Each structure stands twice: as structure tokens, then as C-alpha cells.
């Protein structure tokens, strides 16, 4: 949720830290701070509430000096958004700490440390890390040893970086539950919670594993596993684009990412989809052999990724003859569930670091699933490393908090998975070739759909002063309606609910009036007639409707119903195509309302805490 950057160098690191924070701001943006240590052991700190820019404006880069430094952008969990609660946190003006995650036993630690004479200056759980390490330094001269001893007392999740004023030549870092990546430079080394922060200074990375503690100096990186054994971790050359964090001429990251969808979907299909089907082992080495025995699929995810899973269920059961359950990760992880024989556990995640999804995967390993597959956008993320099989969505860095291209590439993955599992479970040749041909047409169809922007901008004007809205869909478009409602809520703060339209008369119809716009997703499929009856139900109650309908579908607009034509597409890809206008609608409504599109209030891009 929060962002961490750190550096140990010969040069002044303040600009590297600020640039890193700016690149990570999408992960958390309540407040930001930096602590710098000069070679002579002078420790300074600057913190500000608000965006990273507030911090950058407050720092004079000529005067702020430090060859070792740590920095943080915060998404508040424990303690309000105040300067005192912003990181780095100090203990005795000697130990400086930044931290992502939650120390769950912080109350007990805080009571113990208070008894030992420590004074707390913040309401955060993080400050207990600083004081615990300071206390441990009473029995050792080594910051590394002090951190190794201290982490044994922490329950919960942490990615933490620690500096000691007494030794400016190093930082010590520890990872458990919150990712950390070491960036290797020439005569200088770095640490961050996401490689994106360090791309301006290096492309060589070491992803720390669970329980790792590492000591980083200018010339050396020493890593120790959870048992304290020295270990070597693989160095990975990153191919993430350096400018992945740029807006590329668009006003917002979200708009850029919406418009990238034809390209990233094309990339996702490349070398995976052939003229007649799929290449071998598209879902990871050995996947095809595992798929031969799969009889049931359990999907677990959160938010938008959960909606991708909901859509996949329609496809897997309709085309691949494989039974499928889908559950929100935070529910799955805390209830007793029954594992069907030959069940494949699938997690879906843009970030690969969502705490609930990760916990669900770890639980599933104990429950006896035959294998786990993750559909993920971030190589080297925790879900990728801990799953038996990993499929990368290739959406590229997604910076906008509202997920867009990650979703459509997840759906693309699921259509390919439908082919892979269907092959083992009696999928008809007709269905297989219709999915293959639909997938081939998908990038062009997405391009065509993006061209309907103008109509949607006009619609957004009518929509922006509303406080509530209802999204309706049927079949595999029901989860798309859910996703449309989520997008609108997230960035425009308009209350939006989604219903399977057959449910209307079981309650929500009572809400209909001319102040409650109803969005209908209406592709030209076998459920169209049923959907039209639902539309009539709304019309009869004086509702105002906005219908996203296939060009050829027989809808005609009037004063109560505006019809927005969507290009005709083949049935299997319709949920992906209809996602686009709903993304655009929420974007333009948010634009009119003047909300912070890329960093909406109270949210963070990657939810690494419960
Ligand atoms: C989507 O727009 C969200 N911001 C959010 O629901 C997100 O999809 C969810 O937190 C899951 O994240 P993940 O895909 O990184 O696991």
C-alpha cells in the first residue's frame, strides 16, 4: 500500500529518493517523508502530509544532503494522516525506519517499550520497529544482528528499511509479507518496494524472499534467510520500460491505460494463440500435463480481479465443461471450504501482492488443491513466486488506481484457459474455433470500441450530477456490470450498484426514479430478449436508461432511453469489448466532477495489508 525507497551511495541520494517516491506515489499518497544520513553521521528528516510534491517542494535539493537515505509514501493504517505519523520514524534520533505492512502485535510491543522508557511520538505501529531495534542495539554493535533479533518479535507483515546514525555506510532491510526489491548499481545500491521506483538508476534487481533480512552497503549486498543462513538470490535483469511511469501525453494514467488495451491484449496473445488453438504450456511449464486431470476450478481474488474470475466462471462452465467456483479472497481465507477432487486453485491479481489473495493461496496449499495457478501482471511478485504455475498478463505497469488494462488482459487469459481446459474436457470443435477466431479479432475490436468516446463524453455530462446509479447485465455481462459499477464508485464517488437484471423485480426496482440512472449492458446474444423485458420494467417505472447495445440490436432511443452503439463482436469476447465503454464512462464522469482520477481518495493501488 505504501511505497519505500532507499539508497546507499557516494553521491547525494536525495533526488533519487524523491524521484523514486514520485514513481511509487500511486501506491499510497497520504503523506511522504525522507531521512538522510551524511558520511559524517548527520541525520536529518523531512516529512509532509499530502502528495510527494508537497515534500519535494519543501526540500531544497542543494541543502538536503545524504549519501545514505530512506524515503516513504504512506497510506495510513494505524494513526491518522499527520506529519507525526508519516515515515521515517526515529528512535532516540539514532535509528530511522520506513515500513510497509502492519505490525499486528504493536500494542503489546508499545506497552513493553514504554515500560522500558521509550517515548512514542506517533500513533503508528511502525514506531515500535524503531524502538525495538534501538533496544536490541544495546546488546550488539551490529545493526544486522539487531534487526535479525527484532523481527522475531514482530507479528504481521513488514517490508522495512532501517538506518543507524552511528553507521552511515549501510542500511538493513527485512521482508515478511510486504515485497522489497534490491537494485544493484555500480558502487551504489538501492532498495524499494517496487522496481518501478529504481528504474532511473538500475535494471538489475534481486527480489527478496519471505523472511529474508539483508545488509546493503555501497559495494556489497549480504542476504540471510529466515533462519539466519547466508543465501544467494538470483539477479534479474528487468525489461520493464523505463518510462512505464510516464503518462505518454494523456491527461491521466487511467486514460493512457484504457487506450493501451488493444496493444497489450495483442501482446498477451502473441506466441500464445496460434491459428488453430494454443501453443504448448501457455500457463507455465508443465501446465498442459496438470490440466489433463483438472475437473474443477476454484478462483480466488479481490476487487476487479474478482470480477475477472466471475466472468471466467461463465466461460469455463459454458465452453470448457469444467465446474468452477469463484470467491472473494478475504472470505475464502477465513471460512472452512470443501475441496473438490482434482481441483485447480487459481488466484488472479494485477499486483501479485494483495494480502488477502496471497493468504488464500497459502491456505489452499494446506487444503490439498492439486495445483495452483496465478494469473498476474507483475513478474517476480509474491503470487508468481509462490504458485505452481504462473501466467503473466503482459499488461505493462498499471499506475492508475482504478484497474483497466489489467482486467481486460486477465479476461484474455481466461479465454485462453477456457481453450486449454476445454481441450481436456470435451469442448466442441465449434466452440473452440469460435473462441480462437474471436480472440484473433479482439485487439482490432477493442480499437474500434475506443472510437466511440464522443458519445460517452456526452453521456457523462448528463450523469455527473447524480448521486446513485444502477448497472444491469445478464449472463457473462453481469460481472461486467459489476466492474462498471466498481469503476464509477472508485473514481467519481457516485454510488453505483450492479445487479443481474433478472433480479430487478426482487427488490432493486423499488429504487427506480428519474434521479437513479440505469446503465444496461446489452450485447446481441441469446439473453437479449430477456434483457429487453427488464428494460421495459425500468421504463414503466419512469427510470432513465443508458443502454450500451450492439449496433445491430433492436433498441431505439427516446426521452427516457439513450442508446450507445457498441461495435458488433463475436460472443466469447463480448464481455471484454463491453468493458471499454464502461471504463470510459467512469473516466469522463470523474473528469467532469474533478476528482483525483489516478489517485482517488482513501484507496491505494496495491492492498498489501488486510
Ligand atoms: C480496481 O480498480 C481496484 N483498485 C481494486 O479493486 C483491485 O482490483 C483489487 O485491490 C485487487 O488488486 P490486485 O488485482 O492487485 O490483486
Coordinates of C-alpha atoms in Angstrom, one line a residue, residues 8-607:
X8 CA 23.5 3.8 -0.1
X9 CA 25.8 5.7 -2.4
X10 CA 28.8 8.0 -2.8
X11 CA 26.7 10.8 -4.2
X12 CA 23.8 12.8 -2.7
X13 CA 20.8 10.5 -2.9
X14 CA 18.0 13.0 -2.2
X15 CA 16.9 13.3 -5.8
X16 CA 17.0 9.6 -6.4
X17 CA 14.7 9.1 -3.3
X18 CA 12.3 11.8 -4.4
X19 CA 12.0 10.5 -8.0
X20 CA 11.5 7.0 -6.6
X21 CA 8.7 8.3 -4.3
X22 CA 7.1 10.1 -7.2
X23 CA 7.1 6.8 -9.2
X24 CA 5.6 5.0 -6.3
X25 CA 3.0 7.5 -5.3
X26 CA 0.2 5.6 -6.9
X27 CA 0.6 3.0 -4.1
X28 CA -0.1 5.4 -1.3
X29 CA -0.4 9.1 -1.1
X30 CA -1.5 10.4 2.3
X31 CA 1.9 11.7 3.3
X32 CA 5.6 11.3 2.5
X33 CA 8.9 11.6 4.2
X34 CA 12.6 11.2 3.8
X35 CA 15.6 10.7 6.1
X36 CA 19.1 11.4 5.1
X37 CA 22.4 10.4 6.6
X38 CA 25.7 12.1 5.7
X39 CA 29.0 10.3 5.7
X40 CA 29.8 12.2 8.9
X41 CA 26.8 10.7 10.6
X42 CA 24.4 13.7 10.4
X43 CA 20.8 12.5 10.4
X44 CA 18.0 14.8 9.0
X45 CA 14.4 14.2 8.3
X46 CA 11.7 15.9 6.4
X47 CA 8.0 14.9 6.4
X48 CA 4.9 16.3 4.9
X49 CA 1.2 15.4 4.7
X50 CA -0.3 15.3 1.2
X51 CA 1.3 14.3 -2.1
X52 CA 5.0 13.7 -2.7
X53 CA 5.1 17.1 -4.4
X54 CA 4.5 18.8 -1.0
X55 CA 7.6 17.0 0.3
X56 CA 9.6 17.8 -2.8
X57 CA 8.7 21.5 -2.7
X58 CA 9.7 21.6 1.0
X59 CA 13.1 20.1 0.3
X60 CA 15.9 22.2 -1.1
X61 CA 17.9 19.7 -3.0
X62 CA 21.0 21.7 -2.6
X63 CA 20.8 21.9 1.1
X64 CA 19.4 18.4 1.8
X65 CA 22.4 16.2 1.8
X66 CA 22.9 12.5 2.4
X67 CA 24.7 9.6 0.8
X68 CA 22.5 7.1 2.6
X69 CA 18.8 7.7 2.8
X70 CA 15.4 6.2 3.2
X71 CA 12.0 7.5 2.0
X72 CA 8.4 6.6 2.2
X73 CA 5.0 7.5 0.8
X74 CA 2.2 6.5 3.2
X75 CA -1.3 5.1 3.0
X76 CA -2.5 5.4 6.6
X77 CA -3.5 2.3 8.5
X78 CA -2.5 3.0 12.2
X79 CA -2.9 6.6 13.1
X80 CA -4.4 9.5 11.1
X81 CA -2.8 11.4 8.3
X82 CA -0.5 13.7 10.2
X83 CA 3.1 14.7 9.9
X84 CA 3.9 12.9 13.1
X85 CA 2.6 9.7 11.7
X86 CA 4.4 10.0 8.4
X87 CA 7.6 7.9 8.0
X88 CA 10.5 7.7 8.6
X89 CA 10.1 7.1 12.3
X90 CA 13.1 7.6 14.6
X91 CA 14.2 6.1 17.9
X92 CA 16.4 8.3 20.1
X93 CA 17.3 10.3 16.9
X94 CA 19.5 7.4 16.1
X95 CA 17.6 4.6 14.4
X96 CA 15.4 5.6 11.4
X97 CA 12.8 3.3 9.9
X98 CA 10.4 3.1 7.0
X99 CA 7.8 0.3 6.9
X100 CA 5.1 -1.2 4.7
X101 CA 2.6 -3.6 6.2
X102 CA 1.1 -3.9 9.7
X103 CA 2.8 -5.0 12.9
X104 CA -0.2 -6.7 14.5
X105 CA 1.2 -7.1 18.0
X106 CA 2.2 -3.4 18.1
X107 CA 0.1 -2.7 21.2
X108 CA 1.9 -5.3 23.3
X109 CA 5.3 -4.1 21.9
X110 CA 4.4 -0.5 22.6
X111 CA 3.4 -1.3 26.2
X112 CA 6.7 -3.2 26.8
X113 CA 8.8 -0.4 25.1
X114 CA 7.0 2.3 27.1
X115 CA 7.8 0.4 30.3
X116 CA 11.5 0.4 29.2
X117 CA 11.4 4.2 28.9
X118 CA 10.8 4.8 25.2
X119 CA 8.5 7.8 24.4
X120 CA 6.3 7.4 21.4
X121 CA 5.8 10.4 19.1
X122 CA 3.3 8.8 16.7
X123 CA 0.2 6.6 16.7
X124 CA 1.8 4.2 14.3
X125 CA 2.7 0.5 14.6
X126 CA 5.9 1.4 12.7
X127 CA 7.4 3.3 15.6
X128 CA 7.6 0.1 17.6
X129 CA 10.0 -1.3 15.0
X130 CA 12.4 1.7 15.5
X131 CA 12.4 1.4 19.3
X132 CA 12.6 -2.4 19.3
X133 CA 15.7 -2.2 17.1
X134 CA 17.2 0.5 19.2
X135 CA 16.7 -1.6 22.3
X136 CA 18.3 -4.6 20.6
X137 CA 21.3 -2.4 19.7
X138 CA 22.1 -2.3 23.5
X139 CA 23.4 -5.8 23.2
X140 CA 25.2 -5.7 19.8
X141 CA 27.1 -3.3 17.7
X142 CA 25.7 -4.8 14.5
X143 CA 22.5 -3.3 13.0
X144 CA 22.1 -6.5 11.1
X145 CA 22.1 -8.6 14.2
X146 CA 19.7 -6.2 16.0
X147 CA 17.3 -6.4 13.1
X148 CA 17.5 -10.2 12.9
X149 CA 16.7 -10.4 16.6
X150 CA 14.0 -7.8 16.5
X151 CA 12.0 -9.3 13.6
X152 CA 11.5 -12.4 15.7
X153 CA 9.2 -10.4 17.9
X154 CA 7.1 -8.9 15.1
X155 CA 3.8 -10.5 14.2
X156 CA 2.1 -9.4 10.9
X157 CA 3.5 -8.0 7.7
X158 CA 6.6 -5.9 7.1
X159 CA 8.8 -4.7 4.4
X160 CA 11.1 -2.4 6.3
X161 CA 14.4 -0.5 5.8
X162 CA 16.5 0.7 8.7
X163 CA 19.4 3.2 9.1
X164 CA 21.6 3.7 12.1
X165 CA 23.1 7.2 12.6
X166 CA 26.1 5.5 14.1
X167 CA 27.0 3.8 10.8
X168 CA 26.1 5.7 7.6
X169 CA 27.7 3.0 5.4
X170 CA 24.7 0.7 5.3
X171 CA 21.0 0.1 5.6
X172 CA 19.5 -3.2 6.8
X173 CA 16.2 -4.4 5.2
X174 CA 13.7 -7.1 6.2
X175 CA 10.9 -8.6 4.3
X176 CA 7.9 -10.6 5.5
X177 CA 4.6 -10.3 3.8
X178 CA 5.4 -6.9 2.0
X179 CA 7.7 -7.0 -1.0
X180 CA 11.1 -5.5 -1.2
X181 CA 13.5 -5.4 -4.2
X182 CA 17.2 -4.6 -4.1
X183 CA 18.5 -2.6 -7.0
X184 CA 22.2 -3.1 -7.9
X185 CA 24.2 -0.2 -9.1
X186 CA 27.9 0.5 -9.7
X187 CA 29.4 1.4 -6.4
X188 CA 26.0 2.2 -5.1
X189 CA 23.0 0.0 -4.2
X190 CA 19.3 0.6 -3.6
X191 CA 16.2 -0.8 -2.1
X192 CA 12.5 -0.3 -2.9
X193 CA 9.1 -1.8 -2.5
X194 CA 8.7 -1.9 -6.3
X195 CA 11.3 -2.0 -9.1
X196 CA 9.5 0.9 -10.8
X197 CA 11.0 3.3 -8.3
X198 CA 14.5 2.3 -9.2
X199 CA 14.4 2.1 -13.0
X200 CA 16.1 5.5 -13.4
X201 CA 19.2 4.2 -11.6
X202 CA 19.4 0.4 -12.4
X203 CA 17.9 -2.5 -14.2
X204 CA 19.5 -5.2 -12.1
X205 CA 17.3 -6.5 -9.3
X206 CA 17.2 -9.0 -6.5
X207 CA 13.7 -9.8 -5.2
X208 CA 13.9 -10.7 -1.6
X209 CA 12.0 -13.8 -0.4
X210 CA 9.8 -14.2 2.6
X211 CA 11.8 -13.9 5.9
X212 CA 14.9 -12.5 4.2
X213 CA 17.0 -9.9 6.0
X214 CA 19.7 -8.1 4.0
X215 CA 22.5 -5.7 4.7
X216 CA 23.2 -3.3 1.9
X217 CA 26.4 -1.2 1.6
X218 CA 27.7 0.7 -1.4
X219 CA 29.7 -2.3 -2.7
X220 CA 28.1 -5.3 -1.1
X221 CA 24.7 -6.9 -0.6
X222 CA 24.5 -9.8 2.0
X223 CA 21.3 -11.7 2.3
X224 CA 20.2 -14.0 5.1
X225 CA 17.1 -16.3 5.1
X226 CA 14.6 -16.5 7.9
X227 CA 16.9 -19.0 9.8
X228 CA 19.9 -16.6 9.5
X229 CA 21.7 -18.6 6.8
X230 CA 23.6 -16.6 4.2
X231 CA 21.9 -17.1 0.9
X232 CA 22.3 -16.1 -2.7
X233 CA 19.3 -14.8 -4.6
X234 CA 19.1 -14.6 -8.3
X235 CA 19.9 -11.3 -10.0
X236 CA 17.2 -10.4 -12.5
X237 CA 17.7 -8.1 -15.5
X238 CA 14.5 -6.1 -15.7
X239 CA 12.8 -5.5 -19.0
X240 CA 10.2 -3.2 -17.6
X241 CA 10.2 0.0 -19.7
X242 CA 12.0 2.9 -18.0
X243 CA 9.2 5.3 -19.0
X244 CA 6.5 2.9 -17.8
X245 CA 5.6 5.6 -15.2
X246 CA 5.0 8.3 -17.9
X247 CA 1.6 9.5 -18.9
X248 CA 2.6 9.4 -22.6
X249 CA 0.7 12.6 -23.5
X250 CA -2.5 11.6 -21.9
X251 CA -4.1 13.7 -19.1
X252 CA -4.2 10.8 -16.7
X253 CA -2.6 7.4 -16.4
X254 CA -6.1 5.8 -16.4
X255 CA -6.9 7.2 -19.8
X256 CA -3.5 6.1 -21.1
X257 CA -4.1 2.7 -19.8
X258 CA -7.6 2.5 -21.2
X259 CA -6.1 3.3 -24.6
X260 CA -3.3 0.9 -24.3
X261 CA -5.7 -2.1 -24.2
X262 CA -5.6 -3.1 -27.9
X263 CA -1.8 -3.2 -27.8
X264 CA -1.4 -5.0 -24.5
X265 CA -4.1 -7.6 -25.4
X266 CA -2.2 -8.1 -28.7
X267 CA 1.0 -8.7 -26.7
X268 CA -0.8 -11.0 -24.4
X269 CA -1.9 -13.2 -27.4
X270 CA 1.5 -13.2 -29.2
X271 CA 3.2 -16.6 -29.4
X272 CA 0.4 -18.0 -27.2
X273 CA -2.6 -18.1 -29.6
X274 CA -1.9 -19.9 -32.8
X275 CA -4.1 -20.0 -36.0
X276 CA -5.9 -23.1 -34.6
X277 CA -5.5 -23.0 -30.8
X278 CA -2.9 -22.5 -28.2
X279 CA 0.8 -23.0 -28.1
X280 CA 2.1 -25.6 -25.6
X281 CA 2.2 -24.8 -21.9
X282 CA 0.9 -21.2 -22.2
X283 CA 0.1 -21.3 -18.5
X284 CA 3.6 -22.3 -17.3
X285 CA 6.0 -25.2 -17.6
X286 CA 4.1 -28.5 -17.2
X287 CA 0.7 -26.8 -17.2
X288 CA -0.8 -28.9 -20.0
X289 CA 0.1 -32.1 -18.1
X290 CA -1.6 -30.8 -15.0
X291 CA -4.6 -29.6 -16.9
X292 CA -5.3 -33.2 -18.1
X293 CA -6.5 -34.1 -14.7
X294 CA -8.4 -30.9 -13.7
X295 CA -12.1 -31.5 -13.1
X296 CA -12.9 -28.4 -11.0
X297 CA -11.6 -24.8 -10.7
X298 CA -11.6 -22.6 -7.6
X299 CA -10.9 -19.0 -8.4
X300 CA -9.9 -16.6 -5.6
X301 CA -9.3 -12.8 -6.0
X302 CA -10.2 -9.3 -4.9
X303 CA -11.9 -6.3 -6.5
X304 CA -11.5 -6.0 -10.2
X305 CA -9.6 -9.3 -10.4
X306 CA -12.5 -11.0 -8.7
X307 CA -14.8 -9.7 -11.4
X308 CA -12.5 -11.3 -14.0
X309 CA -12.9 -14.6 -12.1
X310 CA -16.7 -14.1 -12.1
X311 CA -16.7 -13.8 -15.8
X312 CA -14.4 -16.8 -16.2
X313 CA -16.9 -19.0 -14.4
X314 CA -19.4 -18.4 -17.2
X315 CA -16.9 -19.3 -19.8
X316 CA -15.4 -22.3 -18.1
X317 CA -18.8 -23.9 -17.4
X318 CA -20.3 -23.0 -20.8
X319 CA -17.5 -23.8 -23.1
X320 CA -15.0 -26.0 -21.2
X321 CA -17.4 -28.2 -19.2
X322 CA -15.4 -27.6 -16.1
X323 CA -17.2 -26.7 -12.9
X324 CA -16.0 -23.5 -11.3
X325 CA -16.4 -21.6 -8.0
X326 CA -15.3 -18.0 -7.5
X327 CA -14.8 -16.4 -4.2
X328 CA -13.5 -13.1 -2.7
X329 CA -10.2 -13.9 -1.1
X330 CA -11.0 -12.2 2.2
X331 CA -13.9 -14.6 2.6
X332 CA -12.2 -17.7 1.3
X333 CA -9.3 -17.4 3.7
X334 CA -11.4 -17.2 6.8
X335 CA -14.0 -19.9 6.2
X336 CA -13.9 -23.7 6.1
X337 CA -14.3 -24.8 2.5
X338 CA -14.6 -28.1 0.8
X339 CA -12.0 -29.1 -1.8
X340 CA -13.4 -31.0 -4.7
X341 CA -11.3 -33.8 -6.1
X342 CA -8.9 -32.7 -8.9
X343 CA -9.4 -29.1 -8.2
X344 CA -7.1 -26.4 -9.6
X345 CA -6.8 -23.2 -7.4
X346 CA -6.5 -20.1 -9.5
X347 CA -5.5 -16.7 -8.0
X348 CA -5.9 -13.5 -10.1
X349 CA -4.1 -10.3 -9.3
X350 CA -2.7 -7.3 -11.1
X351 CA -0.1 -6.7 -8.4
X352 CA 0.6 -10.2 -7.2
X353 CA 0.9 -8.8 -3.7
X354 CA -2.7 -8.4 -2.5
X355 CA -2.5 -9.6 1.1
X356 CA -5.9 -11.5 1.1
X357 CA -5.2 -13.3 -2.2
X358 CA -1.7 -14.3 -1.0
X359 CA -3.1 -15.6 2.2
X360 CA -5.8 -17.6 0.3
X361 CA -3.1 -19.2 -1.8
X362 CA -1.1 -20.1 1.2
X363 CA -4.2 -21.6 2.9
X364 CA -5.1 -23.5 -0.3
X365 CA -1.7 -25.2 -0.2
X366 CA -2.7 -26.7 3.2
X367 CA -6.1 -27.7 1.9
X368 CA -4.9 -30.1 -0.8
X369 CA -5.6 -28.5 -4.2
X370 CA -3.9 -30.5 -6.9
X371 CA -2.0 -27.4 -8.1
X372 CA -2.1 -23.6 -8.0
X373 CA -2.1 -21.2 -11.0
X374 CA -1.8 -17.4 -10.7
X375 CA -2.8 -15.0 -13.4
X376 CA -0.8 -12.0 -12.6
X377 CA 0.7 -8.8 -14.1
X378 CA 3.9 -8.4 -12.1
X379 CA 6.8 -10.8 -12.7
X380 CA 8.6 -11.8 -9.6
X381 CA 5.7 -10.8 -7.3
X382 CA 4.8 -13.0 -4.3
X383 CA 1.9 -14.8 -6.0
X384 CA 4.1 -15.6 -9.0
X385 CA 6.8 -17.0 -6.9
X386 CA 4.6 -19.0 -4.6
X387 CA 2.3 -20.6 -7.2
X388 CA 2.9 -23.8 -9.0
X389 CA 2.1 -22.3 -12.3
X390 CA 2.2 -18.6 -13.3
X391 CA 0.7 -16.8 -16.4
X392 CA 1.8 -13.3 -16.9
X393 CA -0.8 -11.0 -18.3
X394 CA 1.7 -8.6 -20.0
X395 CA -0.4 -5.5 -19.4
X396 CA 2.7 -3.5 -18.5
X397 CA 2.9 -1.2 -15.5
X398 CA -0.6 -0.2 -14.4
X399 CA -0.3 3.1 -12.4
X400 CA -3.9 4.3 -12.2
X401 CA -5.5 3.0 -9.0
X402 CA -8.6 2.0 -11.0
X403 CA -7.6 -1.2 -12.8
X404 CA -8.4 -1.2 -16.5
X405 CA -5.9 -2.9 -18.8
X406 CA -5.0 -5.4 -16.1
X407 CA -8.7 -6.5 -16.2
X408 CA -9.0 -7.0 -19.9
X409 CA -5.7 -8.9 -20.1
X410 CA -7.0 -11.1 -17.2
X411 CA -10.1 -11.8 -19.2
X412 CA -8.0 -12.6 -22.3
X413 CA -6.0 -15.1 -20.2
X414 CA -9.2 -16.7 -19.0
X415 CA -10.5 -17.2 -22.6
X416 CA -7.2 -19.0 -23.4
X417 CA -7.6 -21.0 -20.2
X418 CA -11.1 -22.0 -21.3
X419 CA -9.5 -23.3 -24.5
X420 CA -6.8 -25.2 -22.6
X421 CA -9.1 -26.8 -20.1
X422 CA -11.9 -27.4 -22.7
X423 CA -9.5 -29.4 -24.8
X424 CA -9.2 -31.9 -22.0
X425 CA -13.0 -31.9 -21.2
X426 CA -14.8 -32.4 -24.4
X427 CA -15.2 -28.8 -25.7
X428 CA -16.9 -28.9 -29.1
X429 CA -14.8 -28.1 -32.1
X430 CA -17.3 -25.4 -33.0
X431 CA -16.8 -23.6 -29.6
X432 CA -13.1 -24.0 -29.8
X433 CA -12.8 -22.4 -33.2
X434 CA -15.3 -19.7 -32.3
X435 CA -13.1 -18.7 -29.3
X436 CA -9.9 -18.8 -31.3
X437 CA -11.4 -16.7 -34.1
X438 CA -12.9 -14.2 -31.5
X439 CA -9.6 -13.9 -29.7
X440 CA -7.8 -13.1 -33.0
X441 CA -10.3 -10.3 -33.7
X442 CA -10.1 -8.9 -30.2
X443 CA -7.3 -6.2 -30.5
X444 CA -8.9 -4.7 -33.5
X445 CA -12.3 -4.8 -31.9
X446 CA -11.0 -3.0 -28.8
X447 CA -9.6 -0.3 -31.1
X448 CA -12.9 0.1 -32.8
X449 CA -14.7 0.3 -29.5
X450 CA -12.4 3.0 -28.2
X451 CA -13.5 5.2 -31.0
X452 CA -17.0 5.6 -29.5
X453 CA -15.5 8.0 -26.9
X454 CA -17.5 11.1 -28.1
X455 CA -20.9 9.6 -27.4
X456 CA -19.7 8.6 -23.9
X457 CA -18.4 12.1 -23.1
X458 CA -21.9 13.5 -23.8
X459 CA -23.5 10.9 -21.7
X460 CA -21.1 11.7 -18.8
X461 CA -22.3 15.3 -18.8
X462 CA -25.8 14.0 -18.0
X463 CA -24.5 11.6 -15.4
X464 CA -22.2 13.7 -13.4
X465 CA -24.7 15.4 -11.0
X466 CA -26.3 12.1 -10.0
X467 CA -25.7 10.5 -6.6
X468 CA -26.7 7.0 -7.3
X469 CA -26.8 4.6 -10.3
X470 CA -27.7 1.0 -11.2
X471 CA -25.8 -1.2 -13.6
X472 CA -27.5 -4.2 -15.2
X473 CA -26.3 -7.1 -17.1
X474 CA -27.2 -10.8 -17.7
X475 CA -25.0 -13.9 -18.1
X476 CA -21.3 -13.2 -18.7
X477 CA -22.2 -9.5 -18.8
X478 CA -23.3 -9.4 -15.2
X479 CA -19.7 -9.4 -13.9
X480 CA -19.0 -6.7 -16.4
X481 CA -21.8 -4.6 -15.0
X482 CA -20.3 -5.2 -11.5
X483 CA -16.9 -4.0 -12.8
X484 CA -18.5 -0.9 -14.4
X485 CA -20.2 -0.1 -11.1
X486 CA -16.9 -0.5 -9.2
X487 CA -15.1 1.8 -11.6
X488 CA -17.7 4.5 -11.3
X489 CA -17.6 4.3 -7.5
X490 CA -13.9 4.3 -7.2
X491 CA -13.1 7.4 -9.3
X492 CA -16.3 9.5 -9.4
X493 CA -17.5 8.7 -5.8
X494 CA -21.1 8.1 -7.2
X495 CA -22.8 5.3 -5.5
X496 CA -23.2 2.5 -8.0
X497 CA -24.7 -0.9 -7.6
X498 CA -24.8 -3.8 -10.1
X499 CA -27.5 -6.4 -10.5
X500 CA -28.1 -9.4 -12.6
X501 CA -31.1 -7.8 -14.4
X502 CA -33.3 -10.8 -13.7
X503 CA -33.0 -9.8 -10.0
X504 CA -34.6 -6.4 -10.6
X505 CA -38.1 -7.3 -9.6
X506 CA -36.8 -8.9 -6.4
X507 CA -36.1 -5.6 -4.8
X508 CA -34.0 -3.0 -6.6
X509 CA -36.9 -2.0 -8.8
X510 CA -38.1 0.0 -5.8
X511 CA -35.2 2.4 -6.2
X512 CA -36.1 3.4 -9.8
X513 CA -36.9 7.0 -10.4
X514 CA -35.5 9.7 -12.7
X515 CA -32.7 10.5 -10.3
X516 CA -31.3 7.0 -10.5
X517 CA -29.7 6.4 -13.9
X518 CA -29.7 2.8 -15.0
X519 CA -26.8 1.5 -17.2
X520 CA -27.7 -1.5 -19.2
X521 CA -25.0 -3.7 -20.9
X522 CA -26.8 -5.3 -23.9
X523 CA -24.8 -7.3 -26.4
X524 CA -26.7 -9.1 -29.1
X525 CA -26.8 -12.6 -27.5
X526 CA -29.4 -15.3 -26.6
X527 CA -30.3 -13.3 -23.4
X528 CA -31.2 -10.1 -25.3
X529 CA -34.9 -10.7 -25.3
X530 CA -34.9 -11.3 -21.6
X531 CA -32.9 -8.2 -21.1
X532 CA -35.3 -6.2 -23.1
X533 CA -38.1 -7.2 -20.8
X534 CA -36.0 -5.9 -17.9
X535 CA -35.5 -2.6 -19.8
X536 CA -39.3 -2.3 -20.1
X537 CA -39.7 -2.9 -16.4
X538 CA -37.5 0.1 -15.7
X539 CA -39.2 2.2 -18.4
X540 CA -42.6 1.5 -16.9
X541 CA -41.4 2.9 -13.5
X542 CA -40.1 6.2 -15.0
X543 CA -36.4 5.2 -15.0
X544 CA -33.8 6.9 -17.2
X545 CA -31.7 4.4 -19.1
X546 CA -28.4 4.4 -20.8
X547 CA -28.1 1.2 -22.9
X548 CA -24.8 0.0 -24.3
X549 CA -26.1 -2.1 -27.1
X550 CA -24.8 -4.0 -30.1
X551 CA -25.0 -1.8 -33.3
X552 CA -27.4 -4.4 -34.7
X553 CA -29.5 -4.9 -31.6
X554 CA -33.1 -3.6 -32.0
X555 CA -33.0 -0.8 -29.4
X556 CA -34.3 2.7 -30.3
X557 CA -33.7 5.6 -28.0
X558 CA -36.3 8.1 -26.8
X559 CA -36.5 10.7 -24.0
X560 CA -36.1 8.0 -21.3
X561 CA -33.5 5.8 -23.0
X562 CA -30.3 6.8 -24.6
X563 CA -28.7 4.0 -26.8
X564 CA -24.9 4.0 -27.2
X565 CA -23.9 1.7 -30.1
X566 CA -21.1 -0.7 -29.5
X567 CA -19.3 -2.5 -32.4
X568 CA -20.7 -5.9 -33.2
X569 CA -18.4 -8.7 -31.9
X570 CA -18.2 -12.4 -31.5
X571 CA -20.0 -13.7 -28.4
X572 CA -17.0 -15.0 -26.4
X573 CA -15.2 -11.7 -26.4
X574 CA -18.3 -9.5 -25.8
X575 CA -17.5 -9.1 -22.0
X576 CA -14.1 -7.7 -22.9
X577 CA -15.4 -5.4 -25.5
X578 CA -18.3 -4.0 -23.3
X579 CA -15.8 -3.3 -20.5
X580 CA -14.3 -0.4 -22.6
X581 CA -17.3 1.9 -22.7
X582 CA -17.9 1.5 -19.0
X583 CA -14.3 2.4 -18.2
X584 CA -14.6 5.5 -20.4
X585 CA -17.9 6.4 -18.8
X586 CA -16.5 6.4 -15.3
X587 CA -13.4 8.3 -16.5
X588 CA -15.3 11.1 -18.1
X589 CA -17.7 11.4 -15.2
X590 CA -14.8 11.7 -12.9
X591 CA -13.2 14.3 -15.1
X592 CA -16.4 16.4 -15.0
X593 CA -16.6 16.0 -11.3
X594 CA -12.9 17.0 -10.9
X595 CA -11.9 14.1 -8.7
X596 CA -8.4 12.8 -8.5
X597 CA -8.8 10.2 -11.2
X598 CA -5.4 8.4 -10.8
X599 CA -5.3 8.5 -7.0
X600 CA -8.9 8.5 -5.8
X601 CA -9.5 9.3 -2.1
X602 CA -8.9 6.6 0.5
X603 CA -7.6 4.0 -2.0
X604 CA -4.2 2.5 -2.8
X605 CA -3.1 0.6 -5.8
X606 CA -1.8 -2.4 -4.1
X607 CA -3.5 -3.7 -1.0

